[in-house]
Amino acid sequence: EPEVTQTPSHQVTQMGQEVILRCVPISNHLYFYWYRQILGQKVEFLVSFYNNEISEKSEIFDDQFSVERPDGSNFTLKIRSTKLEDSAMYFCASRLGGNTEAFFGQGTRLTVV
Amino acid sequence: TQLLEQSPQFLSIQEGENLTVYCNSSSVFSSLQWYRQEPGEGPVLLVTVVTGGEVKKLKRLTFQFGDARKDSSLHITAAQTGDTGLYLCAGGVLTGANNLFFGTGTRLTVIP
């Protein structure tokens, strides 16, 4: 069964460092998303990506964040200068479109120290 | 950002009891999805409802979409310990990239 894969599963980084979280969405899907979930809190929308550009972003997705689909299969989230409060589970999701199911990856646990 | 409030936030019940979880918003959604999330994993879809008033059953789980497509409920009959987990509703918006906005979550614990 096709699935969304995320790497790494856990990343520890020092405050101020850049991190890149990687995702491989399901191959025929057209819409891609990043969400984050701070421990014990709700799943928060960060950004959506369609047709090789950002479709919508939340207020969390500030200038420190960027996304890229560099090669038609990977979908990356970059945080330029990490802060302690960026520590969270980051989930990538993809969907074919419309009201179809969103498939989520297993997540990357980012710990900023 | 559309807000979806779930209630209750925490629920602890005995095995065999019935329960209902609510998901409410002031916004209208094109679809409403329910997910279940295990610790350390991503959300896994349980059901999608798209028509106002729609009811879907998945074994002991019954999902309903409100007539105005602003709210939804999840009812579990005869809860089992395997139902323990975090239940998330998510509203779909058919604009832009069809974003999903998640509710605040209900953490269910079923006690044997």
GROMACS .gro file of C-alpha atoms in nm:
model
  225
    1GLU     CA    1   0.000   0.000   0.000
    2PRO     CA    2   0.141   0.343  -0.089
    3GLU     CA    3   0.249   0.553   0.204
    4VAL     CA    4   0.403   0.886   0.293
    5THR     CA    5   0.753   0.846   0.430
    6GLN     CA    6   0.941   1.096   0.642
    7THR     CA    7   1.306   1.115   0.739
    8PRO     CA    8   1.461   1.136   0.983
    9SER     CA    9   1.229   0.998   1.247
   10HIS     CA   10   1.406   1.200   1.514
   11GLN     CA   11   1.633   1.502   1.479
   12VAL     CA   12   1.816   1.680   1.757
   13THR     CA   13   1.964   2.016   1.673
   14GLN     CA   14   2.118   2.310   1.849
   15MET     CA   15   1.931   2.637   1.867
   16GLY     CA   16   2.017   2.858   1.570
   17GLN     CA   17   2.102   2.570   1.340
   18GLU     CA   18   1.926   2.496   1.015
   19VAL     CA   19   1.731   2.175   0.975
   20ILE     CA   20   1.572   2.011   0.674
   21LEU     CA   21   1.290   1.767   0.723
   22ARG     CA   22   1.226   1.535   0.433
   23CYS     CA   23   0.910   1.376   0.303
   24VAL     CA   24   0.828   1.152   0.011
   25PRO     CA   25   0.457   1.192  -0.064
   26ILE     CA   26   0.250   0.931  -0.246
   27SER     CA   27   0.356   0.943  -0.608
   28ASN     CA   28   0.034   1.045  -0.785
   29HIS     CA   29  -0.080   1.293  -0.521
   30LEU     CA   30  -0.107   1.659  -0.610
   31TYR     CA   31  -0.142   1.840  -0.278
   32PHE     CA   32   0.122   1.842  -0.006
   33TYR     CA   33   0.114   1.970   0.348
   34TRP     CA   34   0.322   2.020   0.655
   35TYR     CA   35   0.171   2.016   1.000
   36ARG     CA   36   0.328   2.029   1.342
   37GLN     CA   37   0.219   1.903   1.681
   38ILE     CA   38   0.382   2.033   1.994
   39LEU     CA   39   0.380   1.767   2.263
   40GLY     CA   40   0.032   1.732   2.411
   41GLN     CA   41  -0.118   1.995   2.184
   42LYS     CA   42  -0.329   2.002   1.872
   43VAL     CA   43  -0.214   1.934   1.518
   44GLU     CA   44  -0.142   2.274   1.362
   45PHE     CA   45  -0.142   2.358   0.993
   46LEU     CA   46   0.182   2.509   0.864
   47VAL     CA   47   0.170   2.517   0.486
   48SER     CA   48   0.011   2.367   0.179
   49PHE     CA   49   0.177   2.322  -0.158
   50TYR     CA   50   0.018   2.267  -0.496
   51ASN     CA   51   0.137   2.304  -0.852
   52ASN     CA   52   0.493   2.373  -0.738
   53GLU     CA   53   0.409   2.667  -0.520
   54ILE     CA   54   0.282   2.749  -0.175
   55SER     CA   55  -0.094   2.760  -0.177
   56GLU     CA   56  -0.153   2.874   0.178
   57LYS     CA   57   0.049   2.922   0.493
   58SER     CA   58  -0.038   2.983   0.854
   59GLU     CA   59   0.091   3.254   1.082
   60ILE     CA   60   0.334   2.999   1.226
   61PHE     CA   61   0.504   2.967   0.887
   62ASP     CA   62   0.720   3.279   0.909
   63ASP     CA   63   1.035   3.375   0.720
   64GLN     CA   64   1.235   3.109   0.904
   65PHE     CA   65   1.040   2.837   0.725
   66SER     CA   66   1.053   2.734   0.362
   67VAL     CA   67   0.934   2.439   0.157
   68GLU     CA   68   1.060   2.289  -0.161
   69ARG     CA   69   0.980   2.010  -0.400
   70PRO     CA   70   1.322   1.983  -0.557
   71ASP     CA   71   1.291   1.674  -0.776
   72GLY     CA   72   0.928   1.573  -0.820
   73SER     CA   73   0.936   1.314  -0.544
   74ASN     CA   74   1.070   1.481  -0.230
   75PHE     CA   75   0.894   1.754  -0.034
   76THR     CA   76   1.110   1.929   0.221
   77LEU     CA   77   1.057   2.167   0.509
   78LYS     CA   78   1.351   2.385   0.603
   79ILE     CA   79   1.382   2.580   0.925
   80ARG     CA   80   1.667   2.827   0.884
   81SER     CA   81   1.748   2.917   1.242
   82THR     CA   82   1.578   2.688   1.487
   83LYS     CA   83   1.435   2.809   1.816
   84LEU     CA   84   1.355   2.611   2.127
   85GLU     CA   85   0.985   2.653   2.056
   86ASP     CA   86   1.025   2.477   1.720
   87SER     CA   87   1.055   2.149   1.910
   88ALA     CA   88   0.759   1.939   1.795
   89MET     CA   89   0.647   1.649   1.581
   90TYR     CA   90   0.634   1.755   1.219
   91PHE     CA   91   0.396   1.566   0.992
   92CYS     CA   92   0.393   1.565   0.617
   93ALA     CA   93   0.071   1.475   0.437
   94SER     CA   94  -0.039   1.435   0.079
   95ARG     CA   95  -0.369   1.390  -0.096
   96LEU     CA   96  -0.492   1.338  -0.445
   97GLY     CA   97  -0.726   1.635  -0.419
   98GLY     CA   98  -1.079   1.751  -0.349
   99ASN     CA   99  -1.233   1.571  -0.055
  100THR     CA  100  -1.001   1.275  -0.080
  101GLU     CA  101  -0.820   1.123   0.214
  102ALA     CA  102  -0.506   1.292   0.341
  103PHE     CA  103  -0.232   1.041   0.410
  104PHE     CA  104   0.008   1.130   0.685
  105GLY     CA  105   0.366   1.025   0.738
  106GLN     CA  106   0.490   0.888   1.067
  107GLY     CA  107   0.636   1.224   1.158
  108THR     CA  108   0.975   1.367   1.246
  109ARG     CA  109   1.034   1.452   1.608
  110LEU     CA  110   1.244   1.767   1.615
  111THR     CA  111   1.418   1.852   1.940
  112VAL     CA  112   1.592   2.187   1.962
  113VAL     CA  113   1.839   2.216   2.249
  114THR     CA  114  -0.765   2.958   1.008
  115GLN     CA  115  -1.085   2.773   1.080
  116LEU     CA  116  -1.129   2.669   1.443
  117LEU     CA  117  -1.269   2.330   1.537
  118GLU     CA  118  -1.342   2.265   1.902
  119GLN     CA  119  -1.370   1.909   2.025
  120SER     CA  120  -1.537   1.802   2.344
  121PRO     CA  121  -1.464   1.651   2.577
  122GLN     CA  122  -1.090   1.705   2.570
  123PHE     CA  123  -1.030   1.399   2.788
  124LEU     CA  124  -1.260   1.101   2.838
  125SER     CA  125  -1.205   0.798   3.058
  126ILE     CA  126  -1.466   0.524   3.053
  127GLN     CA  127  -1.511   0.161   3.144
  128GLU     CA  128  -1.497  -0.108   2.881
  129GLY     CA  129  -1.844  -0.177   2.743
  130GLU     CA  130  -1.975   0.177   2.789
  131ASN     CA  131  -2.091   0.402   2.508
  132LEU     CA  132  -1.949   0.746   2.437
  133THR     CA  133  -1.989   1.041   2.205
  134VAL     CA  134  -1.724   1.291   2.098
  135TYR     CA  135  -1.826   1.624   1.947
  136CYS     CA  136  -1.656   1.846   1.694
  137ASN     CA  137  -1.795   2.198   1.653
  138SER     CA  138  -1.711   2.502   1.447
  139SER     CA  139  -1.867   2.825   1.330
  140SER     CA  140  -1.726   2.758   0.982
  141VAL     CA  141  -1.878   2.552   0.705
  142PHE     CA  142  -1.665   2.270   0.569
  143SER     CA  143  -1.678   2.082   0.242
  144SER     CA  144  -1.589   1.763   0.426
  145LEU     CA  145  -1.524   1.645   0.776
  146GLN     CA  146  -1.273   1.376   0.849
  147TRP     CA  147  -1.208   1.182   1.168
  148TYR     CA  148  -0.862   1.055   1.245
  149ARG     CA  149  -0.714   0.846   1.521
  150GLN     CA  150  -0.360   0.905   1.635
  151GLU     CA  151  -0.142   0.670   1.837
  152PRO     CA  152   0.151   0.811   2.039
  153GLY     CA  153   0.452   0.887   1.821
  154GLU     CA  154   0.263   0.823   1.497
  155GLY     CA  155   0.080   1.024   1.237
  156PRO     CA  156  -0.299   1.054   1.224
  157VAL     CA  157  -0.477   0.768   1.049
  158LEU     CA  158  -0.807   0.832   0.874
  159LEU     CA  159  -1.118   0.665   1.012
  160VAL     CA  160  -1.388   0.819   0.793
  161THR     CA  161  -1.476   1.109   0.565
  162VAL     CA  162  -1.824   1.264   0.556
  163VAL     CA  163  -1.914   1.515   0.288
  164THR     CA  164  -2.293   1.561   0.285
  165GLY     CA  165  -2.485   1.754   0.550
  166GLY     CA  166  -2.671   1.506   0.771
  167GLU     CA  167  -2.464   1.214   0.648
  168VAL     CA  168  -2.421   0.920   0.884
  169LYS     CA  169  -2.150   0.660   0.838
  170LYS     CA  170  -2.091   0.347   1.041
  171LEU     CA  171  -1.763   0.169   1.086
  172LYS     CA  172  -1.830  -0.138   1.302
  173ARG     CA  173  -1.896   0.006   1.649
  174LEU     CA  174  -1.821   0.363   1.541
  175THR     CA  175  -2.093   0.593   1.407
  176PHE     CA  176  -2.005   0.927   1.252
  177GLN     CA  177  -2.247   1.205   1.172
  178PHE     CA  178  -2.200   1.530   0.982
  179GLY     CA  179  -2.428   1.812   1.092
  180ASP     CA  180  -2.696   1.937   0.854
  181ALA     CA  181  -2.519   2.272   0.818
  182ARG     CA  182  -2.177   2.104   0.772
  183LYS     CA  183  -2.036   2.291   1.071
  184ASP     CA  184  -2.023   2.011   1.324
  185SER     CA  185  -1.981   1.638   1.359
  186SER     CA  186  -2.002   1.364   1.617
  187LEU     CA  187  -1.835   1.030   1.673
  188HIS     CA  188  -2.026   0.772   1.875
  189ILE     CA  189  -1.861   0.453   1.996
  190THR     CA  190  -2.079   0.167   2.114
  191ALA     CA  191  -1.950  -0.083   2.371
  192ALA     CA  192  -1.602   0.067   2.393
  193GLN     CA  193  -1.305  -0.168   2.401
  194THR     CA  194  -0.957  -0.112   2.538
  195GLY     CA  195  -0.832  -0.110   2.180
  196ASP     CA  196  -1.030   0.210   2.120
  197THR     CA  197  -0.793   0.400   2.347
  198GLY     CA  198  -0.624   0.683   2.159
  199LEU     CA  199  -0.641   1.043   2.043
  200TYR     CA  200  -0.936   1.118   1.816
  201LEU     CA  201  -0.907   1.416   1.584
  202CYS     CA  202  -1.166   1.574   1.363
  203ALA     CA  203  -1.048   1.775   1.064
  204GLY     CA  204  -1.249   2.005   0.843
  205GLY     CA  205  -1.175   2.027   0.473
  206VAL     CA  206  -1.195   2.354   0.283
  207LEU     CA  207  -1.234   2.338  -0.093
  208THR     CA  208  -1.030   2.646  -0.170
  209GLY     CA  209  -0.667   2.671  -0.264
  210ALA     CA  210  -0.496   2.347  -0.173
  211ASN     CA  211  -0.796   2.195   0.002
  212ASN     CA  212  -0.647   2.243   0.345
  213LEU     CA  213  -0.744   2.032   0.641
  214PHE     CA  214  -0.783   2.211   0.972
  215PHE     CA  215  -0.766   1.992   1.279
  216GLY     CA  216  -0.975   2.002   1.592
  217THR     CA  217  -0.835   2.024   1.941
  218GLY     CA  218  -0.850   1.648   1.992
  219THR     CA  219  -1.017   1.410   2.235
  220ARG     CA  220  -0.799   1.172   2.429
  221LEU     CA  221  -0.998   0.858   2.506
  222THR     CA  222  -0.895   0.602   2.765
  223VAL     CA  223  -1.095   0.282   2.794
  224ILE     CA  224  -1.039   0.105   3.123
  225PRO     CA  225  -1.069  -0.274   3.135
   0.00000   0.00000   0.00000
